Short mmCIF file of C-alpha atoms and ligand atoms in Angstrom, two decimals:
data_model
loop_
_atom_site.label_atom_id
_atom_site.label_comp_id
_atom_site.label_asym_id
_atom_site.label_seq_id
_atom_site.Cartn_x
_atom_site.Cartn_y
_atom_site.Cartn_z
CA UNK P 179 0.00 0.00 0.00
CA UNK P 180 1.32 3.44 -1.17
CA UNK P 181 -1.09 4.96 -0.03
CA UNK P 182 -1.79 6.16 3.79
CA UNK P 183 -5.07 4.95 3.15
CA UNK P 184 -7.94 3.15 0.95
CA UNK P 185 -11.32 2.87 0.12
CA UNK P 186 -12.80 -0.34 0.09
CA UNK P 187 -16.43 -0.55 -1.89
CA UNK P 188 -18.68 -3.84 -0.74
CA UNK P 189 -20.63 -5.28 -3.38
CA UNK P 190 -22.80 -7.03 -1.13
CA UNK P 191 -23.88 -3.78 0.25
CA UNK P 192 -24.29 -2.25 -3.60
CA UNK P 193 -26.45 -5.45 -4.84
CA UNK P 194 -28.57 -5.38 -1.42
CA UNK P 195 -28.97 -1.48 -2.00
CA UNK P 196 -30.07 -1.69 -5.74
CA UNK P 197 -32.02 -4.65 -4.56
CA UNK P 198 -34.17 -2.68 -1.56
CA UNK P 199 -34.36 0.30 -4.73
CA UNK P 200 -35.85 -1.98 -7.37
CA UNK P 201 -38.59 -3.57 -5.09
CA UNK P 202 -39.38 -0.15 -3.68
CA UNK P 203 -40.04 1.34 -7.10
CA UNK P 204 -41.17 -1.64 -9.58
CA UNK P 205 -40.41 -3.01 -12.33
CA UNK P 206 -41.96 -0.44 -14.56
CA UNK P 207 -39.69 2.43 -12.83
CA UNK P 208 -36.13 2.97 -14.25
CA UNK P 209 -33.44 3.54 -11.94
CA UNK P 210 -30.60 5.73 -12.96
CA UNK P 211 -27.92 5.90 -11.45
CA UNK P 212 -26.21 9.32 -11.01
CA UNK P 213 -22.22 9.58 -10.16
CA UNK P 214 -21.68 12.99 -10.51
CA UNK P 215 -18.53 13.93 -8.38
CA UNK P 216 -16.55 10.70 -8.75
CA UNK P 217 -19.65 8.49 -7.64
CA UNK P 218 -20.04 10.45 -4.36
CA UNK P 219 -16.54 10.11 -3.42
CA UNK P 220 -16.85 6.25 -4.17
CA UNK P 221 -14.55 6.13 -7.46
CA UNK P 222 -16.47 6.16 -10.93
CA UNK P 223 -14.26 3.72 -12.27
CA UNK P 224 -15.10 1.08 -9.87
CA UNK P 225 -18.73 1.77 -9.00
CA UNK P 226 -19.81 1.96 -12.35
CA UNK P 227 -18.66 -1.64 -13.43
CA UNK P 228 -20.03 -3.15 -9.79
CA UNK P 229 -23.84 -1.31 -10.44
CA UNK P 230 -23.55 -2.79 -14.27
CA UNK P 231 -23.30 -6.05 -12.32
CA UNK P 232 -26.10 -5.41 -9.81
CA UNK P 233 -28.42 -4.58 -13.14
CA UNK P 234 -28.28 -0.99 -13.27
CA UNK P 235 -27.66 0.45 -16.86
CA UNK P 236 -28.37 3.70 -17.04
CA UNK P 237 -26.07 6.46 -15.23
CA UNK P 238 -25.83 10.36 -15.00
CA UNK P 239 -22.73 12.58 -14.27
CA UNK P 240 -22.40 16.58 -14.42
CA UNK P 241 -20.38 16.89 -16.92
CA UNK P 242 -18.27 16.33 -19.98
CA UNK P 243 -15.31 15.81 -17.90
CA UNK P 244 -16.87 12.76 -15.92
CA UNK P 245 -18.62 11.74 -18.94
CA UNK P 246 -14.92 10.56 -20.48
CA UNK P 247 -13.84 8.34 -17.53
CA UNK P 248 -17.69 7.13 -17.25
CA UNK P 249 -17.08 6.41 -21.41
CA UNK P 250 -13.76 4.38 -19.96
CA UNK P 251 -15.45 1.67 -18.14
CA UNK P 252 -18.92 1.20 -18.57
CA UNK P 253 -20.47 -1.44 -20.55
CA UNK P 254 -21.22 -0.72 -24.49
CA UNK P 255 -25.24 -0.91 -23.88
CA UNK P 256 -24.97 1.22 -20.73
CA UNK P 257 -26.74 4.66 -20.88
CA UNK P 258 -25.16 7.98 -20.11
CA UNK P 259 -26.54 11.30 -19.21
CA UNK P 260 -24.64 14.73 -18.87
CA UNK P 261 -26.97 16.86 -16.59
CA UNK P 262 -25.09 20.26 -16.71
CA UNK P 263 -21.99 21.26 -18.37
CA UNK P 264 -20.49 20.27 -21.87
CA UNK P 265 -18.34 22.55 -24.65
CA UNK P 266 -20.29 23.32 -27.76
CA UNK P 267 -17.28 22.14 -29.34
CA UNK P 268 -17.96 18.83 -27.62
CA UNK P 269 -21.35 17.91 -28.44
CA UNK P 270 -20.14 16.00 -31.28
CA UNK P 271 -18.23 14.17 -29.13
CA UNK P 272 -21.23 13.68 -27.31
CA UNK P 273 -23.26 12.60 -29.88
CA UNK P 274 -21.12 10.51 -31.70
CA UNK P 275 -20.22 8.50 -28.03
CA UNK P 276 -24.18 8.23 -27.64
CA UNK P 277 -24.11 10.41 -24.65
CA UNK P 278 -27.04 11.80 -23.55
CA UNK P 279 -27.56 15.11 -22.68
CA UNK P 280 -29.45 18.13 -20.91
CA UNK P 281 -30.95 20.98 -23.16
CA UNK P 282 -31.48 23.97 -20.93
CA UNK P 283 -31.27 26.76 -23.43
CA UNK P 284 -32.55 27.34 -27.48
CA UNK P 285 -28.53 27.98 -28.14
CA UNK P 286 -27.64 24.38 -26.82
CA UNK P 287 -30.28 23.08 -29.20
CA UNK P 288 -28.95 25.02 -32.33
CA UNK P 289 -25.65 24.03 -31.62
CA UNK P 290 -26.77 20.40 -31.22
CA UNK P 291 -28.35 20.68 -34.49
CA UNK P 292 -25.34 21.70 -35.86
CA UNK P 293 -23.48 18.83 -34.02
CA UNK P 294 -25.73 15.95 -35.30
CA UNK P 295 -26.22 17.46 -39.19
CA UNK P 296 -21.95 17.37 -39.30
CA UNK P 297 -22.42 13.79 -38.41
CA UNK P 298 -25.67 12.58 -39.88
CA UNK P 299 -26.56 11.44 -36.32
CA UNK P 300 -29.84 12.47 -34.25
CA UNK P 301 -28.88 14.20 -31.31
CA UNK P 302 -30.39 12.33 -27.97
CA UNK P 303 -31.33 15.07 -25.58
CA UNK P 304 -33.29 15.53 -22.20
CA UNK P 305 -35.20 18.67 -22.25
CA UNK P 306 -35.04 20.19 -18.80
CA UNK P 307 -37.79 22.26 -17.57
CA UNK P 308 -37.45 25.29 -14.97
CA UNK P 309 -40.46 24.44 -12.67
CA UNK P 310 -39.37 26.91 -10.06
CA UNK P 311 -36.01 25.63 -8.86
CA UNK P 312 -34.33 28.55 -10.61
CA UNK P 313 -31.01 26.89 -11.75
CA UNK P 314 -30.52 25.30 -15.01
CA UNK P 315 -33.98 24.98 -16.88
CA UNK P 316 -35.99 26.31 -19.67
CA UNK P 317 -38.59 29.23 -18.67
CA UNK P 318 -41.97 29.25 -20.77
CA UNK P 319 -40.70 31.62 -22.93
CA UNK P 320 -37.15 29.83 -23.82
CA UNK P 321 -39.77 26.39 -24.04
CA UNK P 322 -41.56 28.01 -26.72
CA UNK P 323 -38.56 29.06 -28.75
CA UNK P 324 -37.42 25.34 -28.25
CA UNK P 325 -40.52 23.94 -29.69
CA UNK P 326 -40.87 25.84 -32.58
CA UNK P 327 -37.22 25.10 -33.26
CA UNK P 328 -37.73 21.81 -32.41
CA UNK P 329 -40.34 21.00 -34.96
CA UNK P 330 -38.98 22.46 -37.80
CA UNK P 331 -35.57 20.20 -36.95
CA UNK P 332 -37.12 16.70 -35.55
CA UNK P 333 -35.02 14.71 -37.88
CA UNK P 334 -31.90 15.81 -35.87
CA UNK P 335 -33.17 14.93 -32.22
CA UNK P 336 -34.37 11.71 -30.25
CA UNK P 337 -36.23 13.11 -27.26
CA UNK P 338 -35.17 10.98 -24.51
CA UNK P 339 -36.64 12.82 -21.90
CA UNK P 340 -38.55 16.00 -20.55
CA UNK P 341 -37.10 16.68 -16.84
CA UNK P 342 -36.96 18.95 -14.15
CA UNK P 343 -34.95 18.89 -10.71
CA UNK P 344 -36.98 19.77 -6.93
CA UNK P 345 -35.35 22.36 -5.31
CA UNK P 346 -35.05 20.24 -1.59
CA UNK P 347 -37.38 17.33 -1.29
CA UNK P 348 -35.40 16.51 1.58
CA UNK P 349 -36.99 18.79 3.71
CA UNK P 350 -40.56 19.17 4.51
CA UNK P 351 -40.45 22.65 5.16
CA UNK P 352 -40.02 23.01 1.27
CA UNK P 353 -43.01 21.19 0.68
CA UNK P 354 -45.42 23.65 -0.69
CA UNK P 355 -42.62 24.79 -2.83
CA UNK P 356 -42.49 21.01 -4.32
CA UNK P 357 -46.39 21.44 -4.78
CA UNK P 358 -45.75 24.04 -7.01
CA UNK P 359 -43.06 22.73 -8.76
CA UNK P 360 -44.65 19.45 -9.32
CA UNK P 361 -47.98 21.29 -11.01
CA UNK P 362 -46.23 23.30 -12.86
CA UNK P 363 -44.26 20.44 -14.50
CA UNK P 364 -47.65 18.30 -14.97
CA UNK P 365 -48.60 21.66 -16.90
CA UNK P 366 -46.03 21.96 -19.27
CA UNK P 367 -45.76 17.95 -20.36
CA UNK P 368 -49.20 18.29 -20.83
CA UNK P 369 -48.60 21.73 -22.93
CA UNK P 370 -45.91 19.85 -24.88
CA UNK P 371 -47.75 16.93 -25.66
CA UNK P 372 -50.60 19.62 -27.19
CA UNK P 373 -47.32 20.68 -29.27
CA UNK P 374 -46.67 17.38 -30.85
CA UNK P 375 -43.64 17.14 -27.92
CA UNK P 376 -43.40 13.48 -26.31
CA UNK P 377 -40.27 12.23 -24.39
CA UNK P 378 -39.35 8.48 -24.32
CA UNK P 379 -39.25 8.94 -20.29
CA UNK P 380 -40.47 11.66 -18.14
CA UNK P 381 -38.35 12.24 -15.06
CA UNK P 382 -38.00 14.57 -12.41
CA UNK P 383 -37.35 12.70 -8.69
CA UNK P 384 -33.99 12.75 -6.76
CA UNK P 385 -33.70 10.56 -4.04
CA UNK P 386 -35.67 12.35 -1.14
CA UNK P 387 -38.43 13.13 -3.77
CA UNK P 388 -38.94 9.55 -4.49
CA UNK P 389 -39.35 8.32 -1.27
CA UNK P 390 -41.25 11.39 0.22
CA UNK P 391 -43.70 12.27 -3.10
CA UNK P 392 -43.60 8.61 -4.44
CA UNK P 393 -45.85 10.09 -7.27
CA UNK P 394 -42.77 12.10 -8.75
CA UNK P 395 -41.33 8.66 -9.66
CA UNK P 396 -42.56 9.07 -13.44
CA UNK P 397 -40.34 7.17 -15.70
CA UNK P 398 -37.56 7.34 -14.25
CA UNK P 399 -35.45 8.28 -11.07
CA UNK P 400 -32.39 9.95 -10.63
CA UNK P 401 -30.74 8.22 -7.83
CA UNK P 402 -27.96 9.56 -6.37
CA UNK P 403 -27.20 9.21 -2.33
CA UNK P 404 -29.61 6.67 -1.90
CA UNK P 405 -27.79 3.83 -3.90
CA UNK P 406 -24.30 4.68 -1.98
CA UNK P 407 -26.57 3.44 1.56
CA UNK P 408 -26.94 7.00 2.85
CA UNK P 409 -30.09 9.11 3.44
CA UNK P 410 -30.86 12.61 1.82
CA UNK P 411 -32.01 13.56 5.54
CA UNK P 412 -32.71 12.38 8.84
CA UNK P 413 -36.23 14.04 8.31
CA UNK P 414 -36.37 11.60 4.80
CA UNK P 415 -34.93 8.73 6.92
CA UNK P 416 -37.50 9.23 9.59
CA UNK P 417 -40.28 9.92 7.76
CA UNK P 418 -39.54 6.49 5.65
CA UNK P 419 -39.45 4.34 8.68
CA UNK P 420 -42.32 5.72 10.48
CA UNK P 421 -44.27 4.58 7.29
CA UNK P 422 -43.48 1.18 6.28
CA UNK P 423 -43.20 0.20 10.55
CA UNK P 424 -39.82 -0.77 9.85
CA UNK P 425 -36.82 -0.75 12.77
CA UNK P 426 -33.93 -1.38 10.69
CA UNK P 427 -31.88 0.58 7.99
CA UNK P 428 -32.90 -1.03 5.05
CA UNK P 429 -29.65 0.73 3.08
CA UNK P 430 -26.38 -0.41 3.62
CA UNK P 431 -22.81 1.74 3.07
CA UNK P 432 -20.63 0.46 0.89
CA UNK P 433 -17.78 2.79 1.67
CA UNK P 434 -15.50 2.23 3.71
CA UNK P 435 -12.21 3.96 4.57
CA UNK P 436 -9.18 2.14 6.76
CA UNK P 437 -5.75 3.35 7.44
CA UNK P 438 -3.22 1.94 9.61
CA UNK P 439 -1.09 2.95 12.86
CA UNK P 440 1.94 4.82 11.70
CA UNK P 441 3.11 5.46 15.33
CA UNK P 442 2.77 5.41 18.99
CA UNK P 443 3.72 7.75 21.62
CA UNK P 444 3.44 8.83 25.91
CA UNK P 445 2.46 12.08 26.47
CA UNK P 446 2.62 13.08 29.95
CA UNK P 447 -0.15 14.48 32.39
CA UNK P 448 -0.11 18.03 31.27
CA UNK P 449 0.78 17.94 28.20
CA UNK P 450 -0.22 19.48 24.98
CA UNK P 451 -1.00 17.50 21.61
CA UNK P 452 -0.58 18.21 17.86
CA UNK P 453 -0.35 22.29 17.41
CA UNK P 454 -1.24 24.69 19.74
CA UNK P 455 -3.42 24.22 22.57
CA UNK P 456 -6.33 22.27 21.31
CA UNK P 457 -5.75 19.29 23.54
CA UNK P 458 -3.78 18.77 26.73
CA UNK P 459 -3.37 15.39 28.08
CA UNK P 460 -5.68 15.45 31.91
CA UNK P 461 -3.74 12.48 33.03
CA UNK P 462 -0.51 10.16 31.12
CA UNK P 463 -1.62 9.22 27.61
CA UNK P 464 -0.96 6.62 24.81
CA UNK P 465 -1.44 8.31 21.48
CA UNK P 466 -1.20 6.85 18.23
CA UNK P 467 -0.62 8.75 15.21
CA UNK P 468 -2.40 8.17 11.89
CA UNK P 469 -0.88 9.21 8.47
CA UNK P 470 -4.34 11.00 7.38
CA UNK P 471 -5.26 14.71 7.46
CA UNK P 472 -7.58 17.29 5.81
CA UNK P 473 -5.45 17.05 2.73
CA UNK P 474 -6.62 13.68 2.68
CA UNK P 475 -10.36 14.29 3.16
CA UNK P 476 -10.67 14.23 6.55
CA UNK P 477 -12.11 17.66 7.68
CA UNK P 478 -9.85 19.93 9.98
CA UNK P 479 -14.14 20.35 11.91
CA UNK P 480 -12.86 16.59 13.30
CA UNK P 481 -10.40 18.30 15.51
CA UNK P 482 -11.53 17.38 19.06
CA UNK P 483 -14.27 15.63 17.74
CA UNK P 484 -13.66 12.74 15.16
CA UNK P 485 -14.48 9.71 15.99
CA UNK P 486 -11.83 6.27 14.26
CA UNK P 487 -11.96 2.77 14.98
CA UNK P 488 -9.27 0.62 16.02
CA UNK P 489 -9.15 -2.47 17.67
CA UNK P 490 -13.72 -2.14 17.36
CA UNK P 491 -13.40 0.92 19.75
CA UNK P 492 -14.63 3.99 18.91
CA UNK P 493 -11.94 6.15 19.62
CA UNK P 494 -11.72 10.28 19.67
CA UNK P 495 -9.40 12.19 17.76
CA UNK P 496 -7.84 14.13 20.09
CA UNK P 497 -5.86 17.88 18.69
CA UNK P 498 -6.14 19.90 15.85
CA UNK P 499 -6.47 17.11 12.95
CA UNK P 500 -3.08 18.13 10.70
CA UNK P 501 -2.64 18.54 6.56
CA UNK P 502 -1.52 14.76 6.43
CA UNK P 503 -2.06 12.87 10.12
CA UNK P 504 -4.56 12.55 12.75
CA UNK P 505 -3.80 11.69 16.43
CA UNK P 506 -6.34 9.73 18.41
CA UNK P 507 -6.13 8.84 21.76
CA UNK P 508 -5.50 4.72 22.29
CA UNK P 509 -5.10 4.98 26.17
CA UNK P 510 -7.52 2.66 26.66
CA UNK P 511 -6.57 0.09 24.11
CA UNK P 512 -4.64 -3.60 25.14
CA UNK P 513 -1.04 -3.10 23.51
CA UNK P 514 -2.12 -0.58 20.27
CA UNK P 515 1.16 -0.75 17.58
CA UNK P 516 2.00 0.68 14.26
CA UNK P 517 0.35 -1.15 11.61
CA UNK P 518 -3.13 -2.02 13.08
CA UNK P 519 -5.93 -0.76 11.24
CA UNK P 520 -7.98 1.96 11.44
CA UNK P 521 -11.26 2.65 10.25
CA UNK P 522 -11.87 6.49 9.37
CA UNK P 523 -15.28 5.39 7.70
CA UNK P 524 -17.00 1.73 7.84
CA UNK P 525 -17.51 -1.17 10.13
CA UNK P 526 -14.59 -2.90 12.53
CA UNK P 527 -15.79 -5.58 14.23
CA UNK P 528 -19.05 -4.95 15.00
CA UNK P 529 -18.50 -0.98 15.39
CA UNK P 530 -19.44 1.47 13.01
CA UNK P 531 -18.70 4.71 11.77
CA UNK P 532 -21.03 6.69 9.79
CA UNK P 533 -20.52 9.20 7.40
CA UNK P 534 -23.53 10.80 9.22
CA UNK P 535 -21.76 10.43 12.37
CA UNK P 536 -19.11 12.67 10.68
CA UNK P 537 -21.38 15.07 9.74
CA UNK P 538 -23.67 15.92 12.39
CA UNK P 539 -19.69 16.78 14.37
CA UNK P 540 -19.41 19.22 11.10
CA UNK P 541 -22.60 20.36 10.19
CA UNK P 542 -21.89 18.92 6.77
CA UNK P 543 -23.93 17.04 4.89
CA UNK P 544 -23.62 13.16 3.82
CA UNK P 545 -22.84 14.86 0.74
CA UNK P 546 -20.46 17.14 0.96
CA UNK P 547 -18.33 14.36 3.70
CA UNK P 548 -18.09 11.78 1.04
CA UNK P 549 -17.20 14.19 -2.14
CA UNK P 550 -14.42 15.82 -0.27
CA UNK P 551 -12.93 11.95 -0.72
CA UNK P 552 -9.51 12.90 -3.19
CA UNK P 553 -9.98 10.46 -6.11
CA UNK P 554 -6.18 9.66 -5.68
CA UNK P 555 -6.79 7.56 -2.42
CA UNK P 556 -6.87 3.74 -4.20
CA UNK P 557 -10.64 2.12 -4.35
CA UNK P 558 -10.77 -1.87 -3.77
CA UNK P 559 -13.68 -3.96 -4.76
CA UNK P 560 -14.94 -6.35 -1.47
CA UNK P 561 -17.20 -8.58 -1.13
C1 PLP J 694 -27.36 15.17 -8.00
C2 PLP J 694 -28.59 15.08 -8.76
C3 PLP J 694 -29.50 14.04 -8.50
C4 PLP J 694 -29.32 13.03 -7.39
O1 PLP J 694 -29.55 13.61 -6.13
P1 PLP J 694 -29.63 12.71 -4.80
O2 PLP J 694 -30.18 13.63 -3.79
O3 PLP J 694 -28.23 12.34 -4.46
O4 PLP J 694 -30.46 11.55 -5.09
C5 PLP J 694 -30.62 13.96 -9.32
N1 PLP J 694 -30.83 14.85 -10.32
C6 PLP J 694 -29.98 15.87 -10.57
C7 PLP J 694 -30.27 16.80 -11.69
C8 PLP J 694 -28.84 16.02 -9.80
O5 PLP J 694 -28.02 17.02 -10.05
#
């Protein structure tokens, strides 16, 4: 191992996940998979050859940029989607790779025209409608433009879907703002389909919308956290359980992230640890050093308050956590030594730590915790 630490991505966990997904939805409900942001932190490379095996063939990313490694490793038949950003100067790229992507303006559309005449190839394109989210979507007045455009140039397009993103299904307190949202799309699919406008799917839900307004589900559903055994929000998470009169976490992580001892130290009663005065020892203390740090992904808001496992213990991460180590606080442990593992993220016998865990310490998000991950720590496939 080069490395001062790895990912390890359980299969079980991703089959079980896809497996809990599927039955939730139906059969008649695509699943698409979306691994924008290195697949959440997980690795794109290697999660998108383990969901091909767990069935899923369809996946989304945020741009050109993770469109090319996505076009690296996944299967032939496997659909992709760019949601946001891509070159005009790439769309024939696009195209001609049978990428998928979002139209959110009447320019993209030209220019995709352009793109599929050069190559005698139709264009296959998601239109995405603003419904109130105000970020990437096409107002009424852009739609119309679109339309028109649209069907004087059919021959250059495959409409493969008419869209539109929630701004915060995760939260209830957003819910009248989903109403909206969700009307106004109804509207405008019905106002297209007046127009001659049909998509091969209709899809709007993320994961929080799918599981609180099941009804969103159209077509197809953009799943993002969900598959990777996290929860958009407690609230979601909650709300879920209370529902089906379920105890246990139906999801299951399929991160996890281990390290090893690099060292071992005494520090005397009195004593402070790491820099500054963040942590003095209130009585004599074994320490052990670990060769990970906030350059590493693991946030400087752990200082004081992380949480690793070693030996099963949960134990705290005492000091300011550094650019490339952390120090946690193994006083307790029977005979700690360099090269025992530690778990940053995952299960050690029987023990768990949560990416959740991590974030209610930070105030950050599932999210955020996971896509801080660099993509140069190594990803291994377990079972
Ligand atoms: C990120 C994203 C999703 C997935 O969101 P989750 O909350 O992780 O399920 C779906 N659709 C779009 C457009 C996105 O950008």
């Amino acid at each position: 191992m080069n490395s001062t630490s790895y990912i390890e991505l359980s299969r079980g966990a991703l089959v079980s996940n896809f497996d809990f997904l599927k039955s939730l939805y139906g059969e008649s409900i695509e699943i698409c998979s979306v691994i924008k942001a290195n697949a959440y932190g997980h690795g794109a490379r290697q999660y998108v050859p383990l969901a091909e095996q767990a069935g899923v063939h369809t996946f989304a990313v945020f741009s050109s940029e993770e469109a090319r490694v996505v076009l690296q490793v996944k299967q032939k038949g496997s659909r992709l989607i760019i949601l946001g950003s891509i070159n005009d100067n790439e769309l024939g790229w696009a195209i001609r790779n049978g990428i998928e992507f979002y139209v959110f303006s009447l320019d993209r559309l030209k220019k995709a025209k352009e793109a599929s005449e050069g190559l005698n190839m139709p264009a296959a394109i998601h239109l995405e409608l603003e419904t109130g989210m105000n970020r990437t979507g096409l107002s009424y007045p852009e739609l119309r433009k679109c339309v028109n455009f649209l069907s004087e140039n059919m021959e250059f397009f495959r409409i493969k879907g008419i869209c539109t993103h929630f701004a915060g299904a995760e939260s209830i307190a957003n819910y009248t703002r989903l109403s909206r949202q969700t009307r106004l799309f109804r509207g405008r699919l019905a106002w297209l389909k007046e127009k001659g406008i049909e998509a091969e799917q209709v899809h709007a839900a993320c994961s929080a919308a799918s599981l609180a307004y099941p009804r969103t589900r159209f077509d197809m559903v953009r799943v993002g956290i969900l598959q990777y055994g996290f929860w958009p929000s407690k609230e979601i998470y909650i709300q879920y359980m209370t529902r089906m009169k379920i105890q246990s976490d139906p999801l299951r992580r399929i991160i996890s992230w281990k390290s090893k001892i690099m060292d071992i130290k005494k520090v005397k009663t009195g004593e402070f640890v790491s820099y500054g005065m963040a942590y003095q020892a209130t009585e004599d203390k074994l320490i052990a050093i670990v060769p990970v740090g906030y350059s590493n992904g693991y946030s400087r808001s752990l200082s004081n308050q992380g949480r690793v496992l070693i030996h099963g213990e949960r134990i705290p991460v005492i000091g300011m956590v550094n650019m490339n180590m952390l120090i946690a606080d193994v006083s307790l442990l029977n005979n700690p030594k360099p090269g025992d593992e530690v778990s940053l993220i995952g299960h050690q016998n029987g023990a768990e730590i949560t990416v959740a865990s991590f974030s209610d310490f930070t105030n950050q998000l599932n999210y955020e915790m996971l896509t801080r991950l660099p993509s140069s720590i190594p990803r291994y496939i377990v079972d």
